[in-house]
mmCIF file of C-alpha atoms and ligand atoms in Angstrom:
data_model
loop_
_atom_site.group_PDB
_atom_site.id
_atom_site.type_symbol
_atom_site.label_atom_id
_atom_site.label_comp_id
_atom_site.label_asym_id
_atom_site.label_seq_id
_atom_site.Cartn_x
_atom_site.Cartn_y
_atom_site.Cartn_z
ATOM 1 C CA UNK A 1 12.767 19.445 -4.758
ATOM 2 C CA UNK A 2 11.976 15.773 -6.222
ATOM 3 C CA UNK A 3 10.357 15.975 -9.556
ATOM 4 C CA UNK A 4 7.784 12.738 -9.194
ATOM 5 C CA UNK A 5 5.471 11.143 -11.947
ATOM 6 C CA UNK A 6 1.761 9.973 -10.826
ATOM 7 C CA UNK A 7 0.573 8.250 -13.258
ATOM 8 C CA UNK A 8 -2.975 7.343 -12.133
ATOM 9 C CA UNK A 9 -2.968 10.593 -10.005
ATOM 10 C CA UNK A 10 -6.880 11.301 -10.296
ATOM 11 C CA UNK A 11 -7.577 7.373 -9.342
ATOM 12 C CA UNK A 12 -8.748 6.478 -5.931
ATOM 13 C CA UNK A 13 -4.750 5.413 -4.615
ATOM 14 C CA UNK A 14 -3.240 8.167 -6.595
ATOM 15 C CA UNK A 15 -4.970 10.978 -4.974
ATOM 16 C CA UNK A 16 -3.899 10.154 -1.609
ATOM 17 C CA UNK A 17 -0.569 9.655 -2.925
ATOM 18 C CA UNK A 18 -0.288 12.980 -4.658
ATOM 19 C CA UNK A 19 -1.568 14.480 -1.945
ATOM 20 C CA UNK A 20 1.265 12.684 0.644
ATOM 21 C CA UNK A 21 4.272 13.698 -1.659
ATOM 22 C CA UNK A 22 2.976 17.275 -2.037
ATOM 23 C CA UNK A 23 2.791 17.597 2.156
ATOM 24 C CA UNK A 24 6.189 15.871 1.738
ATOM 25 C CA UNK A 25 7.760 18.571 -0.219
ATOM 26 C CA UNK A 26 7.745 17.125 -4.050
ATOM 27 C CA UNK A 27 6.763 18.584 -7.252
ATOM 28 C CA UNK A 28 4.179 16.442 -8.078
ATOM 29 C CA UNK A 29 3.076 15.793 -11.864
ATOM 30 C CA UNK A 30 -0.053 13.554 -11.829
ATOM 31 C CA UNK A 31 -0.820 12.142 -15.381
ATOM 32 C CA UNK A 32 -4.459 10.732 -15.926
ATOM 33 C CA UNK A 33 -6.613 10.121 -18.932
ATOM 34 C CA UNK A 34 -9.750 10.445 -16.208
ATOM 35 C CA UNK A 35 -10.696 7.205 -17.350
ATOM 36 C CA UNK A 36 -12.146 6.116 -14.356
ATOM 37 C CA UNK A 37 -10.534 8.710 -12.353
ATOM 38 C CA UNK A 38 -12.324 11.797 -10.953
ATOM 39 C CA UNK A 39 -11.441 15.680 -11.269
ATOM 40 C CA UNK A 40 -13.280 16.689 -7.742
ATOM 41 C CA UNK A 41 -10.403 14.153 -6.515
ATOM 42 C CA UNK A 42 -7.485 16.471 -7.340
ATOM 43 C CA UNK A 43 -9.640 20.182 -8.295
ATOM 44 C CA UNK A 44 -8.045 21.134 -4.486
ATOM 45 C CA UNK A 45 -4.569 20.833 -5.937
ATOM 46 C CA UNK A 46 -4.348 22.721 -8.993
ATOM 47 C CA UNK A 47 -3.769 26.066 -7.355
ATOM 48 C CA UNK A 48 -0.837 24.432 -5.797
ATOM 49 C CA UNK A 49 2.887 25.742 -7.944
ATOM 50 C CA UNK A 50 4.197 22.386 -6.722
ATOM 51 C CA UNK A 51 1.582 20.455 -8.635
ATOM 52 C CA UNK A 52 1.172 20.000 -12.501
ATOM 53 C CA UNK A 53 -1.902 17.976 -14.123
ATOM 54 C CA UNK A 54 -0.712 16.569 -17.716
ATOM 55 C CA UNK A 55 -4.117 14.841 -18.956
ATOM 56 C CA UNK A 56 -2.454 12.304 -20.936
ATOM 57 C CA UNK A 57 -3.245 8.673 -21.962
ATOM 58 C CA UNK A 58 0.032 6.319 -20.908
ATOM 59 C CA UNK A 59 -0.759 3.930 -23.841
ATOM 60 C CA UNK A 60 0.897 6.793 -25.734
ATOM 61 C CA UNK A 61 4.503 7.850 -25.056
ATOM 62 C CA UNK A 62 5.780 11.005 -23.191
ATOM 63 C CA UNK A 63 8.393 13.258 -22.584
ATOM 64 C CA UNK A 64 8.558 14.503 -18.849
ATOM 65 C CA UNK A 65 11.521 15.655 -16.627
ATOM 66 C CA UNK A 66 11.417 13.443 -13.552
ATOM 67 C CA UNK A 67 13.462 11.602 -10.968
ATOM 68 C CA UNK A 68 10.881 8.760 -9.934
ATOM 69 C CA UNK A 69 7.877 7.555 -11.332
ATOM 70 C CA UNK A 70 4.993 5.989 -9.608
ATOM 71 C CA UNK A 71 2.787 3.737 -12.245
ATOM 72 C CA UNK A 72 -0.529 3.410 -11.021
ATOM 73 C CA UNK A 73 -2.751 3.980 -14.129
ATOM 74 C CA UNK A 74 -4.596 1.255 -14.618
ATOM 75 C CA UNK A 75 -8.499 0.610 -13.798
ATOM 76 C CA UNK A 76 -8.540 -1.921 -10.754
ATOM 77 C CA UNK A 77 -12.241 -2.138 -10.439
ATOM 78 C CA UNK A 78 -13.679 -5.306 -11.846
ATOM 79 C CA UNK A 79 -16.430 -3.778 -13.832
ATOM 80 C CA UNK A 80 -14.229 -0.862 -15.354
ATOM 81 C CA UNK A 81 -11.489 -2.893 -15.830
ATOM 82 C CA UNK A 82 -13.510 -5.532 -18.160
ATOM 83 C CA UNK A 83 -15.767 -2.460 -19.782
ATOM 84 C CA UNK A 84 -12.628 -2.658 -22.544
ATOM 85 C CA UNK A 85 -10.542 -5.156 -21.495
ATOM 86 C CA UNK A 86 -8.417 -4.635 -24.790
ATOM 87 C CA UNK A 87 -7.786 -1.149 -23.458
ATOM 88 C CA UNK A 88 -7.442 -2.645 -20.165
ATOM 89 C CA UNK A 89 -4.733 -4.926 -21.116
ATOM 90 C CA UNK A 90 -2.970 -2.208 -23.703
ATOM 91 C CA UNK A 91 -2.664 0.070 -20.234
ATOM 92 C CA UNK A 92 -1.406 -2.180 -18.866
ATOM 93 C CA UNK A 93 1.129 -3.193 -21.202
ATOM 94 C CA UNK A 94 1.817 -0.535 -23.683
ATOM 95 C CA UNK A 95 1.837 1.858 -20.190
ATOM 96 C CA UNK A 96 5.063 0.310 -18.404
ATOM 97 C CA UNK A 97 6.457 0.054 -21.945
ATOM 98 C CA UNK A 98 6.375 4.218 -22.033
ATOM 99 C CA UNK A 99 7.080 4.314 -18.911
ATOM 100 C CA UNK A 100 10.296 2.099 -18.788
ATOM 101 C CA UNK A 101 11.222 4.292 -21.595
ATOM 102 C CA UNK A 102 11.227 7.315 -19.778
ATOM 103 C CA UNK A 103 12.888 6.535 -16.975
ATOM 104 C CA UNK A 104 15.805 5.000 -18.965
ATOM 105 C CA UNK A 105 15.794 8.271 -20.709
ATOM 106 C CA UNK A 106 15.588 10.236 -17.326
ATOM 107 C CA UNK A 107 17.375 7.623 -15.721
ATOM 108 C CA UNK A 108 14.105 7.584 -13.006
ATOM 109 C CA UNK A 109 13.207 4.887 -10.463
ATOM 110 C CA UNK A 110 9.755 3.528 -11.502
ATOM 111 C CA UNK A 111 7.773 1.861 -9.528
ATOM 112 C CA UNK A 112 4.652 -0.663 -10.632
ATOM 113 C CA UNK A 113 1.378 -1.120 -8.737
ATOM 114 C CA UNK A 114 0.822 -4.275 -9.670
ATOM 115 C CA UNK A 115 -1.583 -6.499 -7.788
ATOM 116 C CA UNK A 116 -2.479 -9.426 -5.469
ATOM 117 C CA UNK A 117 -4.230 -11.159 -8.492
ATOM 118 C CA UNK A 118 -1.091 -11.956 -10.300
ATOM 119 C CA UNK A 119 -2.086 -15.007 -7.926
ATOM 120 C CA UNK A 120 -5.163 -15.220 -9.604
ATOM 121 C CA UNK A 121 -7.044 -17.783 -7.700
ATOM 122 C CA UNK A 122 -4.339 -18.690 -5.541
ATOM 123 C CA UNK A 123 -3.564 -22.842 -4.144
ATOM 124 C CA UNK A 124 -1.115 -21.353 -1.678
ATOM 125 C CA UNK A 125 -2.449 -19.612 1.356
ATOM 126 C CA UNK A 126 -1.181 -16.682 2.778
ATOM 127 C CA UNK A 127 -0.064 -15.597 -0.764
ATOM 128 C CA UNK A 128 3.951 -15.303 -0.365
ATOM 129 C CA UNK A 129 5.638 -13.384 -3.419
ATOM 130 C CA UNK A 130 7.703 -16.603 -3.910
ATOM 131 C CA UNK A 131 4.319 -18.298 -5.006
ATOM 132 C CA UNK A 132 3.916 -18.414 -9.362
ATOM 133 C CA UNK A 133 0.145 -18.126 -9.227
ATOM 134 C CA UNK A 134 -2.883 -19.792 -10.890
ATOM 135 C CA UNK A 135 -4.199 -17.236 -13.521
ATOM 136 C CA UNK A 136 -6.729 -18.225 -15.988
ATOM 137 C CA UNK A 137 -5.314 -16.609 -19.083
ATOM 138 C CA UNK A 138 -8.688 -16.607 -21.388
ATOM 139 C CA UNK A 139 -10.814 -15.321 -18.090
ATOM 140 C CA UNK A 140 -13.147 -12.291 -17.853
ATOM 141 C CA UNK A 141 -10.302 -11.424 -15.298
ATOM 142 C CA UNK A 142 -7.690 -12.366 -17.250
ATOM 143 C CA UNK A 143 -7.348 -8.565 -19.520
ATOM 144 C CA UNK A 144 -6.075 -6.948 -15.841
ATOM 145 C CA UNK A 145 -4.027 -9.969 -14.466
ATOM 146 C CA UNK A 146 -2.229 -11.200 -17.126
ATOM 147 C CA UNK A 147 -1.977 -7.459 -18.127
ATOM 148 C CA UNK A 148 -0.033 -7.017 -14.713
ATOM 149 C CA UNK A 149 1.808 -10.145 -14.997
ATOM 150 C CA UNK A 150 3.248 -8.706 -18.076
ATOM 151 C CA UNK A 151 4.114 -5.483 -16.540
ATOM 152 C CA UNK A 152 5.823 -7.298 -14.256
ATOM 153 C CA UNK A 153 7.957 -8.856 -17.006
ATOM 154 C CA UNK A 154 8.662 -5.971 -18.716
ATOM 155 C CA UNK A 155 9.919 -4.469 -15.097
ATOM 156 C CA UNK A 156 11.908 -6.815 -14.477
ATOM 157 C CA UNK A 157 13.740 -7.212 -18.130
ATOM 158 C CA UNK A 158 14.454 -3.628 -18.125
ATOM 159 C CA UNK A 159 16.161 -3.821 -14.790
ATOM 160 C CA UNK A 160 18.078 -6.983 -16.014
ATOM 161 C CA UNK A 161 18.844 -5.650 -19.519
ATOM 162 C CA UNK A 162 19.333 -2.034 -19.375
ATOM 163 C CA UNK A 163 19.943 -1.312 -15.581
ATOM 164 C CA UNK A 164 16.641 0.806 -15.190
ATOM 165 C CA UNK A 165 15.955 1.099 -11.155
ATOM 166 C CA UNK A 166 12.496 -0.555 -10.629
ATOM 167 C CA UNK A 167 10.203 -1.401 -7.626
ATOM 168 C CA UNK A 168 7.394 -3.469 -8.159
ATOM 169 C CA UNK A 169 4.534 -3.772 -5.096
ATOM 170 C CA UNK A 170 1.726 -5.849 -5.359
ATOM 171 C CA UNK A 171 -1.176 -3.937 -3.688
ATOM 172 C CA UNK A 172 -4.572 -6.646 -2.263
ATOM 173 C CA UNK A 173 -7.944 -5.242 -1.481
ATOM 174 C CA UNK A 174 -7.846 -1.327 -0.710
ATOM 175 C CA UNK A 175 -10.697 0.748 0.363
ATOM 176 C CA UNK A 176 -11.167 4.491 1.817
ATOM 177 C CA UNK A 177 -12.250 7.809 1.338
ATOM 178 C CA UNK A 178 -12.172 8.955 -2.353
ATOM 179 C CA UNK A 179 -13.413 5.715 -3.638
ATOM 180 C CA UNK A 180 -15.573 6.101 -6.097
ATOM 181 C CA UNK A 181 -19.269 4.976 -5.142
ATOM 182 C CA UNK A 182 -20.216 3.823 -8.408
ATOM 183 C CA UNK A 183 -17.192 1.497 -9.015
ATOM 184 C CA UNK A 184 -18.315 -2.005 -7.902
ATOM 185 C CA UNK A 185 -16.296 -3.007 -5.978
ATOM 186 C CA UNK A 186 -17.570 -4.731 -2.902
ATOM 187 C CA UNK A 187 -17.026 -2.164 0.055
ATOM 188 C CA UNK A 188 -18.192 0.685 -2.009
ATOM 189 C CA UNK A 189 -20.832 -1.137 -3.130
ATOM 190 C CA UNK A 190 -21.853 -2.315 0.593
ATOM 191 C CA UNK A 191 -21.632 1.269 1.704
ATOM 192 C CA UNK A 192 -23.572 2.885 -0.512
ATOM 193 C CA UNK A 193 -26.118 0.257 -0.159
ATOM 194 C CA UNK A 194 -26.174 0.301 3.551
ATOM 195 C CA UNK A 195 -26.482 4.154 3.486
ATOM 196 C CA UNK A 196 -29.632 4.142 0.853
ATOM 197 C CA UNK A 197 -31.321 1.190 2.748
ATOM 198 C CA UNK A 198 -31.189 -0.761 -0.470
ATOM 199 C CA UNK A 199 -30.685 -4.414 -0.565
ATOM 200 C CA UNK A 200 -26.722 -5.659 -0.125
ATOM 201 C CA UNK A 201 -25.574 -7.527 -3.243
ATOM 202 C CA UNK A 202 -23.524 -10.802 -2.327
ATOM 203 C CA UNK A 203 -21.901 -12.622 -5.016
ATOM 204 C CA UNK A 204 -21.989 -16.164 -4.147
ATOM 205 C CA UNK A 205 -22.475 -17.496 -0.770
ATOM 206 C CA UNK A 206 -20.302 -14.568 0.414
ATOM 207 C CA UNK A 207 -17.673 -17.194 1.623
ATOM 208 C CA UNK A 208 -14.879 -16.025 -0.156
ATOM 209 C CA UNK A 209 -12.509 -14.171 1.875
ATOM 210 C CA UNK A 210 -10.246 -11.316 1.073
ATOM 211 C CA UNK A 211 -7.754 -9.066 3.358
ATOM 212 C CA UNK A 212 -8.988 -5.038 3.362
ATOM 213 C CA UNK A 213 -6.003 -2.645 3.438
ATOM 214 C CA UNK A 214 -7.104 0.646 4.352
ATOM 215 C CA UNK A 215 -5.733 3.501 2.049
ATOM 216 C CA UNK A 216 -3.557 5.203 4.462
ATOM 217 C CA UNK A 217 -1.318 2.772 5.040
ATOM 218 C CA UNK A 218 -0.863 1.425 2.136
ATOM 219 C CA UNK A 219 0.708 4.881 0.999
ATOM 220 C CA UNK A 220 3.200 4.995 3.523
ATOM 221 C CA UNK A 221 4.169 1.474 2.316
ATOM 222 C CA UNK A 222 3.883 2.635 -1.302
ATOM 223 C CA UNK A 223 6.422 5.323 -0.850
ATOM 224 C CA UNK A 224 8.470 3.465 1.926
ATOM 225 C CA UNK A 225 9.126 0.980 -1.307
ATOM 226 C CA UNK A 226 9.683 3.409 -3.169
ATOM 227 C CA UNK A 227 12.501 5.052 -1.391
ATOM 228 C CA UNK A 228 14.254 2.171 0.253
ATOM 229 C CA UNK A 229 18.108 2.386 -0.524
ATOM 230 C CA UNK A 230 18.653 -1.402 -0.207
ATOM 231 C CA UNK A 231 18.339 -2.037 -3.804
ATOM 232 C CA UNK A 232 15.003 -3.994 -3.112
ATOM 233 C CA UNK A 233 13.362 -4.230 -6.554
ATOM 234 C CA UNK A 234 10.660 -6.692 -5.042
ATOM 235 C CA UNK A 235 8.128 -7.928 -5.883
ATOM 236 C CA UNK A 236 6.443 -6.721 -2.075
ATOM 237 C CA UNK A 237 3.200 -7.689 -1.135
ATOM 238 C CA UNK A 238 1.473 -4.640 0.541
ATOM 239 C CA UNK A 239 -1.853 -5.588 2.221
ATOM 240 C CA UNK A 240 -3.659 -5.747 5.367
ATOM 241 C CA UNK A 241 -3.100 -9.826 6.314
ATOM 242 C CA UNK A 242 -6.355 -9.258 8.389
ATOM 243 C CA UNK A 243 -8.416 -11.864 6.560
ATOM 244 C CA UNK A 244 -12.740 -11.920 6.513
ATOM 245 C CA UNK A 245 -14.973 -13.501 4.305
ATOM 246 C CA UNK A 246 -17.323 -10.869 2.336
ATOM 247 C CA UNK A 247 -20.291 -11.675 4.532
ATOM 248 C CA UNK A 248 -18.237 -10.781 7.512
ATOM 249 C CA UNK A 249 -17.471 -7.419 5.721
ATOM 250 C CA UNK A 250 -21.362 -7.105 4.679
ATOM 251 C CA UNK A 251 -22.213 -7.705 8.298
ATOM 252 C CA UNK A 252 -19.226 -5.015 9.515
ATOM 253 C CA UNK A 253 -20.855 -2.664 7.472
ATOM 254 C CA UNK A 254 -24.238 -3.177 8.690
ATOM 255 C CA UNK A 255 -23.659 -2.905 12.195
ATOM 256 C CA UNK A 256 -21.357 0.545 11.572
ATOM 257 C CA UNK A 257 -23.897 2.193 9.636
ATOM 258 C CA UNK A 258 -26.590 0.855 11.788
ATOM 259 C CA UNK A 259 -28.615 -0.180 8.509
ATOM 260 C CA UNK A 260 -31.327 -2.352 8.269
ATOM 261 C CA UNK A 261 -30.546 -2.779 4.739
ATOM 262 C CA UNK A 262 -31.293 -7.222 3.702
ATOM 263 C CA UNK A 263 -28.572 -9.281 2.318
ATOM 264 C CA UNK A 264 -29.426 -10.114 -1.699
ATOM 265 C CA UNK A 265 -27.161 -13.497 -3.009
ATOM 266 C CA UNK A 266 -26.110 -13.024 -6.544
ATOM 267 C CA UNK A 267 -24.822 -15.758 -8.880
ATOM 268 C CA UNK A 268 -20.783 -15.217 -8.372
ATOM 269 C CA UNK A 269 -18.694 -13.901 -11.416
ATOM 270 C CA UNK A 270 -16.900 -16.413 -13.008
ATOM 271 C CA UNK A 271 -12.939 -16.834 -11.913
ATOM 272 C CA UNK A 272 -13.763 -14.678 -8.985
ATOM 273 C CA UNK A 273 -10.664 -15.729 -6.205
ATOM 274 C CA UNK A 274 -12.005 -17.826 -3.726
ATOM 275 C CA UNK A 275 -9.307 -16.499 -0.752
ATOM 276 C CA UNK A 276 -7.343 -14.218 -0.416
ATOM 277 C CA UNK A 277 -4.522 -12.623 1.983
ATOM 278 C CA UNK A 278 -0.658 -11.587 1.852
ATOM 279 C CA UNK A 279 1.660 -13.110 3.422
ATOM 280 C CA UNK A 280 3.827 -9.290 4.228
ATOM 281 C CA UNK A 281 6.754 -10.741 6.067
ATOM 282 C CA UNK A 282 8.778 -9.616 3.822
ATOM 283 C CA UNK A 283 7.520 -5.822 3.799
ATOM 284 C CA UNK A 284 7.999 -5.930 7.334
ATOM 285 C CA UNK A 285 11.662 -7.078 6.930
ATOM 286 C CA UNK A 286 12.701 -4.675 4.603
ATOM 287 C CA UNK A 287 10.669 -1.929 4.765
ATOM 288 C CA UNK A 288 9.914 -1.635 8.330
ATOM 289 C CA UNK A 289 6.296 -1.132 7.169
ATOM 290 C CA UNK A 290 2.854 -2.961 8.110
ATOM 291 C CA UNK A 291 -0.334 -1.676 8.441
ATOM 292 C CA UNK A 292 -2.030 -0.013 11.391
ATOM 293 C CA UNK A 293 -5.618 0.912 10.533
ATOM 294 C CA UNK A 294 -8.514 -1.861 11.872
ATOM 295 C CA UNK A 295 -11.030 -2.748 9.585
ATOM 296 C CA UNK A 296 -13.567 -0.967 12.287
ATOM 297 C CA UNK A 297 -11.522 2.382 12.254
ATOM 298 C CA UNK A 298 -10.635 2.476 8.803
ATOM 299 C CA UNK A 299 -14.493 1.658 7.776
ATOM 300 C CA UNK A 300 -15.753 4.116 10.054
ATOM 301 C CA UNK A 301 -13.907 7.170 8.175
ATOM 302 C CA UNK A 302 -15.066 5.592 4.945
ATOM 303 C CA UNK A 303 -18.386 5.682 5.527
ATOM 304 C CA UNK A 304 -18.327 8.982 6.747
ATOM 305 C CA UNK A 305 -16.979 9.891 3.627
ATOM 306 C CA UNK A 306 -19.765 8.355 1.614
ATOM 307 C CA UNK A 307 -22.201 10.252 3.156
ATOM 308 C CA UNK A 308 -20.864 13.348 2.159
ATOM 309 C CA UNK A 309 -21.234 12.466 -1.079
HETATM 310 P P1 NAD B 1 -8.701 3.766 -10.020
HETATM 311 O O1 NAD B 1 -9.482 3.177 -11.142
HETATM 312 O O2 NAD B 1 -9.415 4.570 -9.002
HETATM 313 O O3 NAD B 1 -7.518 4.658 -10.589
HETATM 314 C C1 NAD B 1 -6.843 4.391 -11.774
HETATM 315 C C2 NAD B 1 -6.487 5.717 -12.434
HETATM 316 O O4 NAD B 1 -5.787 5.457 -13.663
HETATM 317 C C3 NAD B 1 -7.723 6.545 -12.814
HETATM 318 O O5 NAD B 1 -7.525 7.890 -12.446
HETATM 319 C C4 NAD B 1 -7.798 6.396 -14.335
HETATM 320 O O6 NAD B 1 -8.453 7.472 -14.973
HETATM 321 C C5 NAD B 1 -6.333 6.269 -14.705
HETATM 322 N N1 NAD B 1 -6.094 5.586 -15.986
HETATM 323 C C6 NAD B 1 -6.632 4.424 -16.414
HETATM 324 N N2 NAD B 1 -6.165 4.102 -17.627
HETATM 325 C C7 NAD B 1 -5.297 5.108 -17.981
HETATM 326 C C8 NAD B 1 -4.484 5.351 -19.121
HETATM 327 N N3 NAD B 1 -4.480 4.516 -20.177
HETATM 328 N N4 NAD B 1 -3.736 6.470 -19.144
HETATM 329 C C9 NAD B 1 -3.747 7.345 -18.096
HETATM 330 N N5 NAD B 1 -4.490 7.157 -16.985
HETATM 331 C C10 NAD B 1 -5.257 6.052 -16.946
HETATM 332 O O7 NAD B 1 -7.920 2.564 -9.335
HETATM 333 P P2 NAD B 1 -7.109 2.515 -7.956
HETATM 334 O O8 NAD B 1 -7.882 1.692 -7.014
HETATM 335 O O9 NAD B 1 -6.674 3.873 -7.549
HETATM 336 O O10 NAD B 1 -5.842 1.671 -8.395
HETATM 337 C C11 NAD B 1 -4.600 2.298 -8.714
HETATM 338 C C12 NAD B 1 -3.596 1.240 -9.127
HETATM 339 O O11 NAD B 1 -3.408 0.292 -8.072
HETATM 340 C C13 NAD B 1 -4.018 0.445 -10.365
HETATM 341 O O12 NAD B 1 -2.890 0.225 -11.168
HETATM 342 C C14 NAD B 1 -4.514 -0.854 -9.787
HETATM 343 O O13 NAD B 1 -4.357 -1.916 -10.690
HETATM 344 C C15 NAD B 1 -3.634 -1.019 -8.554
HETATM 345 N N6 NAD B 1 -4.302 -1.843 -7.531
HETATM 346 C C16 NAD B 1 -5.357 -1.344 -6.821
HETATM 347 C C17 NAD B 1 -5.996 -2.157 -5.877
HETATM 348 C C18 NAD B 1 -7.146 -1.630 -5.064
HETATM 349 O O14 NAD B 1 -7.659 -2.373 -4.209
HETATM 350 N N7 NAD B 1 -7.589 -0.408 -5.216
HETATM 351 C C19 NAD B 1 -5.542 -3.458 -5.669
HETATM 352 C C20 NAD B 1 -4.492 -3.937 -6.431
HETATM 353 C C21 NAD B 1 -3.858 -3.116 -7.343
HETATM 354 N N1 UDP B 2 -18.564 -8.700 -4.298
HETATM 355 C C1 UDP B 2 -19.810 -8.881 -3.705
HETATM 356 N N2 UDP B 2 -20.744 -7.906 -3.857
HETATM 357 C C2 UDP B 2 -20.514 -6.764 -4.543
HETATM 358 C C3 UDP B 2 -19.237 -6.568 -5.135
HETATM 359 C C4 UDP B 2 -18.289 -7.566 -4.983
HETATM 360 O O1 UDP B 2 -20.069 -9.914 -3.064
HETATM 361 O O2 UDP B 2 -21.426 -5.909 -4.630
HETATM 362 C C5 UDP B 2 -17.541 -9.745 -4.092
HETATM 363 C C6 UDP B 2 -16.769 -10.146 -5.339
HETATM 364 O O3 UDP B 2 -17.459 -11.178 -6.032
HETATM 365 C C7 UDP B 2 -15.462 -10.606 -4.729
HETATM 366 C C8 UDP B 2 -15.267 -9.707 -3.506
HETATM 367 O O4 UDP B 2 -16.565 -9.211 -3.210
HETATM 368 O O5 UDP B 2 -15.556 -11.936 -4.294
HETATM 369 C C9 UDP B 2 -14.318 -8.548 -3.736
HETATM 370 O O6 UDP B 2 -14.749 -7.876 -4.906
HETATM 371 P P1 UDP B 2 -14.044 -6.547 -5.435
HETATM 372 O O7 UDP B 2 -14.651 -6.261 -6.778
HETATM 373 O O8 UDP B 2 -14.120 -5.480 -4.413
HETATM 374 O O9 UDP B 2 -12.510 -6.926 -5.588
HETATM 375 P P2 UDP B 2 -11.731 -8.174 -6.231
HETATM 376 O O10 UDP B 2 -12.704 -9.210 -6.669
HETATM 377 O O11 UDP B 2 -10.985 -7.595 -7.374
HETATM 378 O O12 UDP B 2 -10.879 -8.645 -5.126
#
């Protein structure tokens, strides 16, 4: 049985993927300091033998017997991530640091969720992993991608300079069941809206576009990286290349809730991307992997989930 490392278990992703290794047949240990993660995601697994919960903060090391290691500890909502964006940027750094560590010492694969806005706001469109990015380094945004732009360093040297076996995926726009409703982020918010008949907040004009993933698949790419055996380090793009503005989305959401909820503009955050979408040819090469979830189908089951709670 594989002894695996979530770090980031109780997060939205990190649920679903401790959930997929333990149906795989894994030992799971999911490590989480609950900052924005939520108990009620995981209280179903305790009872599980195959499944260990170490409440731990990454910026600190550890010592933990395992043969991979899947990073994912890190806030990703805008809001949470810049509530201490000194802690923000010290997870993000000081995490991979202990966590390079311990799979030299364990000699583990570790694998990085890192993130479409290493692209920042990107001048190349699809976003290929070949393209450097435009990052604002002294942004509001700039504590979580230049934090991940880092990690990606720090992957990457340990691979070159002590032979450590990394994978590093960069994840765009995610959404499904087990989001957390309070985070911010634009489908939760639009759902949550929708369902109380409040008013739908639009940043902007709305015309900025990103490409929704939903969570499902991007696990099965998540661990399809993880376990290729072609020596592919990346960096992969893993997204849904099924591009929409956010009033498109806003709209979606209206007509599948059946809400006669208004739209509200709101001044836009500075630095906020004005487009987004992968370009995942290269996931599709290697890994055989691209998503299959519409954004209609994949909404659907996430806003039956919101009503239940
Ligand atoms: P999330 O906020 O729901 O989950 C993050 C988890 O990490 C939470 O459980 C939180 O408590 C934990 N955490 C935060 N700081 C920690 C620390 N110092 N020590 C231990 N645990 C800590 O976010 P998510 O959407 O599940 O994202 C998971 C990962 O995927 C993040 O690394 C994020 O940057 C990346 N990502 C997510 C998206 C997305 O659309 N959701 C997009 C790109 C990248
Ligand atoms: N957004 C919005 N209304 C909201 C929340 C977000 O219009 O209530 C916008 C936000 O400005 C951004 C897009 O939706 O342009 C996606 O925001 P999110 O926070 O979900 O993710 P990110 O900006 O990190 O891609």
């Amino acid at each position: 049985m594989k002894r695996i490392l979530v770090t980031g278990g109780a997060g939205f992703i990190g649920n679903h993927l401790c959930r997929r290794l333990l149906n795989e047949g894994s030992h799971v240990i999911c490590m989480d300091n609950f900052f924005t993660g939520l108990k009620r995601h995981i209280e179903d697994l305790i009872p599980n033998p195959n499944f260990e919960l170490i409440e731990h903060d990454i910026t600190e090391p550890v010592e933990v017997e395992c043969e991979q290691i899947y990073n994912l500890a890190c806030p990703a909502s805008p809001p949470h991530y810049q509530y201490d964006s000194v802690k923000t940027m010290k997870t993000s750094v000081l995490g991979i640091l202990n966590m390079l560590e311990l799979a030299k010492q364990n000699g583990a694969t570790v694998l990085q969720a890192s993130t479409s806005e290493v692209y920042g706001n990107p001048l190349v469109h699809p976003q290929k992993e070949t393209y450097w990015g435009n990052v604002n380094p002294i942004g509001i945004r700039s504590c979580y991608d230049e934090g991940k732009r880092a990690a990606e360093t720090l992957m990457t040297d340990y691979h070159r300079q002590y032979g450590v076996d990394i994978r590093i995926i960069r994840i765009f726009n995610t959404y499904g069941p087990n989001m957390d409703p309070k985070d911010g982020r634009v489908v939760s918010n639009c759902i949550m809206q929708a369902l109380a008949g409040e008013d739908i907040t639009i940043y902007g004009d709305g015309s900025q576009t990103r490409s929704f993933c939903y969570v499902d698949d991007l696990v099965d790419g998540i661990i399809k990286m993880m376990n290729n055996t072609k020596g592919f380090t990346g960096p992969v793009n893993l997204g849904n290349p099924s591009e929409r503005t956010v009033l498109d989305l806003a709209q979606k959401v209206l007509e599948l809730t059946g809400s006669k909820s208004k739209l509200s503009f709101l001044p836009l955050p500075s630095d906020d991307p004005v487009k987004r979408k992968p370009d995942i040819t290269l996931a599709k090469e290697i890994l055989n992997w691209e998503p299959k979830v519409d954004i209609t189908e994949g909404l659907t089951k996430t806003i039956e989930y919101f009503k239940t709670v």
